[in-house]
PDB file of C-alpha atoms in Angstrom:
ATOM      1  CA  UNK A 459      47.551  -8.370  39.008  1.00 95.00           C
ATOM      2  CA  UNK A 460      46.549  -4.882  40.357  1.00 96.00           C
ATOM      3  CA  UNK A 461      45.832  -4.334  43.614  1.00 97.00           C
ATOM      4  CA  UNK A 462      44.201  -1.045  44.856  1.00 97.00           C
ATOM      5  CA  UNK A 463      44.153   0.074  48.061  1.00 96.00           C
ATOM      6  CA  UNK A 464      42.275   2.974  49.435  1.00 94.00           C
ATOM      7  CA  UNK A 465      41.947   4.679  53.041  1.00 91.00           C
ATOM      8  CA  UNK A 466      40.027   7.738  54.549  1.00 87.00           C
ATOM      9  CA  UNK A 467      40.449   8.912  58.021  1.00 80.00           C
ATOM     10  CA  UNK A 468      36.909   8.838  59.419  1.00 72.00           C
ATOM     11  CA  UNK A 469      33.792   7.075  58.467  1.00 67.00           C
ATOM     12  CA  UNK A 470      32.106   9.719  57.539  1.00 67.00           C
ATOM     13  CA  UNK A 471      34.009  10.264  54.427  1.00 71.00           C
ATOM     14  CA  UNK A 472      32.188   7.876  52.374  1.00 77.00           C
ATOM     15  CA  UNK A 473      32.730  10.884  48.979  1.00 82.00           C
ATOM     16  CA  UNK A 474      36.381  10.197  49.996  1.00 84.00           C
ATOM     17  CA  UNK A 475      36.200   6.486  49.670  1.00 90.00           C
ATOM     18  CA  UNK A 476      34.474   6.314  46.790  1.00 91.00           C
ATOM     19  CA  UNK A 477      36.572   8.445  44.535  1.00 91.00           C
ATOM     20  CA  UNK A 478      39.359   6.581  45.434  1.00 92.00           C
ATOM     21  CA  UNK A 479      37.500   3.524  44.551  1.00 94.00           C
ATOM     22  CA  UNK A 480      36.365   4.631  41.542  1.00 94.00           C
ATOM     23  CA  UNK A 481      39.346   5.831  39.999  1.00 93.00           C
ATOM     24  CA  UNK A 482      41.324   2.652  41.484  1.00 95.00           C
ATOM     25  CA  UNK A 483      38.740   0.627  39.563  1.00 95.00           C
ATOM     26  CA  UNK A 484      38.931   3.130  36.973  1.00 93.00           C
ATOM     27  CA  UNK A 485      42.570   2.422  36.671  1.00 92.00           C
ATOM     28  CA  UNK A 486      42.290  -1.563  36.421  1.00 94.00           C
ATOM     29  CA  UNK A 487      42.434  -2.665  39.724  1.00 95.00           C
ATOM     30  CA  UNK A 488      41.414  -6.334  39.907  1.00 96.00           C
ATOM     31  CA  UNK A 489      41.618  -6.468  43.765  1.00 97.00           C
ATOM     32  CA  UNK A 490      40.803  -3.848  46.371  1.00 97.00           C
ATOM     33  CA  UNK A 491      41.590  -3.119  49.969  1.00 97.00           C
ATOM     34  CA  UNK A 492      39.474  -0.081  51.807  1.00 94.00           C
ATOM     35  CA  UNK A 493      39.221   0.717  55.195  1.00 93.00           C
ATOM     36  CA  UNK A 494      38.271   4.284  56.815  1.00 87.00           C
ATOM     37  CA  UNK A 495      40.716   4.179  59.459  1.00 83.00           C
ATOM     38  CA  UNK A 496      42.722   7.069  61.113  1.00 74.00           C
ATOM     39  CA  UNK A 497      46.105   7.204  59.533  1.00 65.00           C
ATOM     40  CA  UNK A 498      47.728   6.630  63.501  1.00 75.00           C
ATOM     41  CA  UNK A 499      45.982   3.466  64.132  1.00 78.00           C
ATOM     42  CA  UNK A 500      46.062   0.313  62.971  1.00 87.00           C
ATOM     43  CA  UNK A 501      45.440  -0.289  59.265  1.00 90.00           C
ATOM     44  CA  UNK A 502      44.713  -4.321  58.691  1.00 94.00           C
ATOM     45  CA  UNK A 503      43.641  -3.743  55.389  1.00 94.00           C
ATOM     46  CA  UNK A 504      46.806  -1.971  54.175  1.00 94.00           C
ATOM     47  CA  UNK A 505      48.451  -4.656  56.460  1.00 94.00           C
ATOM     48  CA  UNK A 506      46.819  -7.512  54.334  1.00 96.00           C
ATOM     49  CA  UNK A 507      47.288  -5.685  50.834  1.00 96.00           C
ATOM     50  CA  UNK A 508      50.467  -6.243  51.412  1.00 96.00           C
ATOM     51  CA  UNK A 509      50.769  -9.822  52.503  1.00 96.00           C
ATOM     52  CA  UNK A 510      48.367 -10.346  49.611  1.00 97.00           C
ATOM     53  CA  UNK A 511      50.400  -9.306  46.545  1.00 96.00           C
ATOM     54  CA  UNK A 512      53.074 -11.521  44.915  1.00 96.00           C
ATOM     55  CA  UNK A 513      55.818 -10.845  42.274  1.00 96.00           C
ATOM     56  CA  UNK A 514      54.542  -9.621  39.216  1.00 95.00           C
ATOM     57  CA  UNK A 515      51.810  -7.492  40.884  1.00 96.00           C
ATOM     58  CA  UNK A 516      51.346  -3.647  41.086  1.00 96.00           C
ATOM     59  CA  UNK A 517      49.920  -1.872  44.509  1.00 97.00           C
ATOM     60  CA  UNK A 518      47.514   1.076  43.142  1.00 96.00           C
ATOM     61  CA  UNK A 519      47.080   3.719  45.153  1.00 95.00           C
ATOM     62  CA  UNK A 520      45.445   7.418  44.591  1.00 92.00           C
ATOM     63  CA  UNK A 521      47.601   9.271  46.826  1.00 88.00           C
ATOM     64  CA  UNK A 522      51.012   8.765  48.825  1.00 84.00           C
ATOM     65  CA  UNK A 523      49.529   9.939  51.651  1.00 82.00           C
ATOM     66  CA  UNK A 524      46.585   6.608  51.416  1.00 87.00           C
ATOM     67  CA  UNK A 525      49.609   4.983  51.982  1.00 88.00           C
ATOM     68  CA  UNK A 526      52.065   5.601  53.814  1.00 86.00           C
ATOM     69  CA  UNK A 527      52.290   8.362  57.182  1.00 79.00           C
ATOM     70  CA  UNK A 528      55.344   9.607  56.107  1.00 80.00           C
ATOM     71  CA  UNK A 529      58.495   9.946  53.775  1.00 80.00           C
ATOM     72  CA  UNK A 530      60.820   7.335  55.471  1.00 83.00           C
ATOM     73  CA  UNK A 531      57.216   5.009  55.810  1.00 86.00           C
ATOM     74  CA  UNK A 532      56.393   5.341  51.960  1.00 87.00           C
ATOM     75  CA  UNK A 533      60.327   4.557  51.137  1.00 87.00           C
ATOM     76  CA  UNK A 534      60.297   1.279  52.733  1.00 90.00           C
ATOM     77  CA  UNK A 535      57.573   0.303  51.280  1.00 92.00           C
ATOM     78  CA  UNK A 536      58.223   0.692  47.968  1.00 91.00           C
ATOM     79  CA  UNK A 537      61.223  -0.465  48.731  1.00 90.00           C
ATOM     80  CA  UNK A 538      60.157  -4.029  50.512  1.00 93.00           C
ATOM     81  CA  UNK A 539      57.947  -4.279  47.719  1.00 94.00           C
ATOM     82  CA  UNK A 540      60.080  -3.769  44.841  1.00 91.00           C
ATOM     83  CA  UNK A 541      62.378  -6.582  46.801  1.00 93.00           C
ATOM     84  CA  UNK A 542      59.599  -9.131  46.398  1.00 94.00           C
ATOM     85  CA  UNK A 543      59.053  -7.847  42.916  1.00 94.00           C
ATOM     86  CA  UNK A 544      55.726  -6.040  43.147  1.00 95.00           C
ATOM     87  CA  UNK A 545      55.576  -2.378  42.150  1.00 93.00           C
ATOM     88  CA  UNK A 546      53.658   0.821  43.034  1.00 93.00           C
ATOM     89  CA  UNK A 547      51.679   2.902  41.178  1.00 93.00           C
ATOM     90  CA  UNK A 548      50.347   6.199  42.527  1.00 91.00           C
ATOM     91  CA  UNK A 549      47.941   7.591  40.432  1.00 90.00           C
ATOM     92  CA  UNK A 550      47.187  11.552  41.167  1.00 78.00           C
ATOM     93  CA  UNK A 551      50.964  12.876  40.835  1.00 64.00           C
ATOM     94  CA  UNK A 552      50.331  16.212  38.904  1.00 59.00           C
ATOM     95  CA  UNK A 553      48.059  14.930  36.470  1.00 65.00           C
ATOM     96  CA  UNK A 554      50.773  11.863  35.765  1.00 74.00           C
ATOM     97  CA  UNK A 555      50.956   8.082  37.186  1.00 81.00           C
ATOM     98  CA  UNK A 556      54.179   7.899  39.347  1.00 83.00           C
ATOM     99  CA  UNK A 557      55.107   3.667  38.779  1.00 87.00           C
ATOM    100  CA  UNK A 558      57.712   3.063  40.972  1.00 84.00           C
ATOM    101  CA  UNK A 559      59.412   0.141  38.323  1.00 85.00           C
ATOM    102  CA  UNK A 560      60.770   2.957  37.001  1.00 83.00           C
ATOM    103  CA  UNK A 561      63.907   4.719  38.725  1.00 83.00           C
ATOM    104  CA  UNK A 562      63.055   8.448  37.470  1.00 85.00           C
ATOM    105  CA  UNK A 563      60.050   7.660  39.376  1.00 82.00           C
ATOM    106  CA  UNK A 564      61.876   6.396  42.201  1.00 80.00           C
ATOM    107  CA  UNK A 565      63.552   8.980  42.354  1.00 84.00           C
ATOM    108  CA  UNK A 566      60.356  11.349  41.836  1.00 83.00           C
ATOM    109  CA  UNK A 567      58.774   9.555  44.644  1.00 79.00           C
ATOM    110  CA  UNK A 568      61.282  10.663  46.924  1.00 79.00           C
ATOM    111  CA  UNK A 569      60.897  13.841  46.491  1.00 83.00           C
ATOM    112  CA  UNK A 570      57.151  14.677  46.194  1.00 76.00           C
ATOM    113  CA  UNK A 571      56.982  12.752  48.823  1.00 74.00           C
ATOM    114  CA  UNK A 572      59.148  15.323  51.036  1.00 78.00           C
ATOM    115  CA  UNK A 573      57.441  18.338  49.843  1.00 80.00           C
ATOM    116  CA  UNK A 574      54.362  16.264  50.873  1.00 74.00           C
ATOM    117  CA  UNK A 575      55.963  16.083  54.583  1.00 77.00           C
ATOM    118  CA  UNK A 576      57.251  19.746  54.600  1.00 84.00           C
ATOM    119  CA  UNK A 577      53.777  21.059  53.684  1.00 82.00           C
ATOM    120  CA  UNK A 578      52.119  19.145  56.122  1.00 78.00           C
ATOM    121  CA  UNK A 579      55.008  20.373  58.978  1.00 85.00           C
ATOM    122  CA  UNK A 580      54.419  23.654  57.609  1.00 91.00           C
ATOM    123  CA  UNK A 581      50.756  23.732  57.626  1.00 87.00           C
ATOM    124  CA  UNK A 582      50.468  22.124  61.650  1.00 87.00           C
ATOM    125  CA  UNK A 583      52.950  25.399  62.376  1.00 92.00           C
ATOM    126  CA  UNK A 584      50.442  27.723  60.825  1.00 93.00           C
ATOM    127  CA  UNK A 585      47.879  25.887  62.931  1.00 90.00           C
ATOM    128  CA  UNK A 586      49.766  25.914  66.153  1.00 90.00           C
ATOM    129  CA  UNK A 587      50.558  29.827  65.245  1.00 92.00           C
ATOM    130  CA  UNK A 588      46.491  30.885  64.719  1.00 90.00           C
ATOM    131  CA  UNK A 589      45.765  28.590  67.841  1.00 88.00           C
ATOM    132  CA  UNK A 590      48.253  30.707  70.001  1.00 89.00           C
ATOM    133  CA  UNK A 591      47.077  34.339  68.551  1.00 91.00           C
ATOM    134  CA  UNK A 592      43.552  33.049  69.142  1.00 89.00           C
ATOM    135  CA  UNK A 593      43.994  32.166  72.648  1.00 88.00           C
ATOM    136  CA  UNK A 594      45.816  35.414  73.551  1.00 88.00           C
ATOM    137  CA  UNK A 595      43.076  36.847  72.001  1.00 89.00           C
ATOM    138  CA  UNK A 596      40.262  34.966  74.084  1.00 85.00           C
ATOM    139  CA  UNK A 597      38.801  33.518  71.123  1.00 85.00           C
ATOM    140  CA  UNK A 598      40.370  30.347  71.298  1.00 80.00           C
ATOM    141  CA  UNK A 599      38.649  28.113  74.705  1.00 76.00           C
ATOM    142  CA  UNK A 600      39.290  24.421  73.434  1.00 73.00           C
ATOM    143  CA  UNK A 601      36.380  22.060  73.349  1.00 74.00           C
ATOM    144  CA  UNK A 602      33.584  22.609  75.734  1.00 75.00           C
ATOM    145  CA  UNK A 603      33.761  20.391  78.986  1.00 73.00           C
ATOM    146  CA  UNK A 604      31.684  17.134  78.133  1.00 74.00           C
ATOM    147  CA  UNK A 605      30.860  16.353  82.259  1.00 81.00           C
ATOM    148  CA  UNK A 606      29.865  19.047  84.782  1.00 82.00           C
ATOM    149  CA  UNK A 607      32.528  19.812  87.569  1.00 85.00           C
ATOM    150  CA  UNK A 608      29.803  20.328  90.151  1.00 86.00           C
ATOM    151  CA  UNK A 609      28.018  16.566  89.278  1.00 88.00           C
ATOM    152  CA  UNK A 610      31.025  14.957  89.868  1.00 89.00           C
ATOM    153  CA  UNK A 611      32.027  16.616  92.965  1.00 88.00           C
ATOM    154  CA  UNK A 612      28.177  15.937  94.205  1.00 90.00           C
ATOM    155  CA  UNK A 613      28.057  12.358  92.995  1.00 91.00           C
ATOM    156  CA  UNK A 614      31.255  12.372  95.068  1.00 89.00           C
ATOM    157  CA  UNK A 615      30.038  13.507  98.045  1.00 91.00           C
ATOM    158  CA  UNK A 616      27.176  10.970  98.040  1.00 93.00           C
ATOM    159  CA  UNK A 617      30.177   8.150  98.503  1.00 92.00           C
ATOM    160  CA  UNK A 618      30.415   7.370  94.625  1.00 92.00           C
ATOM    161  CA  UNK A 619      33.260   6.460  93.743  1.00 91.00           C
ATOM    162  CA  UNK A 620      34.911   7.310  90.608  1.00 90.00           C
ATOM    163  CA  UNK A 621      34.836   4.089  88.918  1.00 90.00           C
ATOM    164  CA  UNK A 622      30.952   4.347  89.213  1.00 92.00           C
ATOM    165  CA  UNK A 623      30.449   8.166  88.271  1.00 91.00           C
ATOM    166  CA  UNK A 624      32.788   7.711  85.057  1.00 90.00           C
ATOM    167  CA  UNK A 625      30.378   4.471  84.273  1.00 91.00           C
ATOM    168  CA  UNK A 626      26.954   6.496  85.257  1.00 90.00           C
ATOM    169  CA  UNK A 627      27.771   9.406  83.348  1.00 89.00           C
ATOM    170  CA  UNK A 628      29.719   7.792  80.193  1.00 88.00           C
ATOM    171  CA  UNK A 629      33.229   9.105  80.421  1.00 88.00           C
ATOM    172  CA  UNK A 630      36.287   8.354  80.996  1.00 88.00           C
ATOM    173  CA  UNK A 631      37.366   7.323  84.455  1.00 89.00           C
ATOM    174  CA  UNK A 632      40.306   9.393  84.100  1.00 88.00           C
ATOM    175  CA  UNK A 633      38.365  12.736  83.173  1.00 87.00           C
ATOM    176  CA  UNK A 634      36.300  12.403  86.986  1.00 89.00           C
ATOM    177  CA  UNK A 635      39.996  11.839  88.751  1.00 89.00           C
ATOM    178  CA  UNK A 636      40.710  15.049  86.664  1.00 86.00           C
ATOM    179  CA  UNK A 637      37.838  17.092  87.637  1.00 84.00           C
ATOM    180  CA  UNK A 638      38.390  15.617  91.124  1.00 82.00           C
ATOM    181  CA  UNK A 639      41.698  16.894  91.340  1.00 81.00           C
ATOM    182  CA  UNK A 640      40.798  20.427  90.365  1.00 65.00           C
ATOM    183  CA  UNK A 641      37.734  20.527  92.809  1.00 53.00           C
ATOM    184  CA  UNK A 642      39.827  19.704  95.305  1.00 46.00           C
TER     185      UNK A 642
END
């Protein structure tokens, strides 16, 4: 049987979801797992593609990075599936499918998938590098302050604690002890 799964980060990428659906379907998947889920948190439906498939099957996916967060991640688990005798197809590898019952491919996997990781290492460095010229420059301020300093420190001096002024104004109870701490 083959069993698709696809992810997006965020909800809001519904054109994401649905292209990987499509071509997933596209491709002959008989089963599919989705979720829009960050790729740090929990992923039950990745969790339960897993536990679904049985020898014989083939995990479809569009992209190594749909899943799996990283080289060592993707290795083992192609590798705990090809112990249980399921396989992995990836479909978007250069224009090719990558199908993992296959050791060039193995072996292919392996190393796309570390380009994949030294891009991404490479691109957050570039990113930390234009966040640093941009703050030198002034240009760069961070996100804009979602509470007031001065409402806290007044709610504060009414005798409300911050428990209650985190609850009242829809924040974290950490961010008033933060602001309190500064005011202070």
């Amino acid at each position: 049987m083959l069993i698709g799964y696809a992810r997006t980060s965020t909800t809001d990428q519904t054109a994401g979801i649905d292209a990987q659906i499509r071509d997933l379907v596209a491709a002959g998947a008989e089963k599919l797992f989705t979720e829009q889920t960050s790729s740090i948190g929990a992923r039950p439906q990745l969790d339960a593609a897993l536990e679904f498939t049985r020898d014989g099957d083939v995990l479809v996916v569009t992209k190594p990075d749909r899943l799996a967060r990283s080289t060592a991640q993707l290795l083992q688990i192609v590798d705990e599936l090809t112990g249980r005798g399921v396989g992995v197809v990836i479909l978007s590898m250069g224009g090719e499918r990558l199908d993992t019952r296959n050791p060039t491919a193995k072996l292919m996997l392996t190393i796309l998938a570390g380009v994949a990781a030294w891009e991404r290492e490479i691109m957050l460095e570039r990113q930390r590098e234009g966040i640093a010229k941009a703050k030198g420059e002034g240009k760069y301020t961070g996100r804009k302050p979602s509470i007031d300093t001065a409402t806290v420190a007044a709610m504060r001096a009414q005798g409300i604690g911050p428990a209650a002024i985190a609850k009242q104004l829809g924040v974290a109870r950490s961010s008033v002890y933060r602001l309190l701490g500064e005011a202070v």
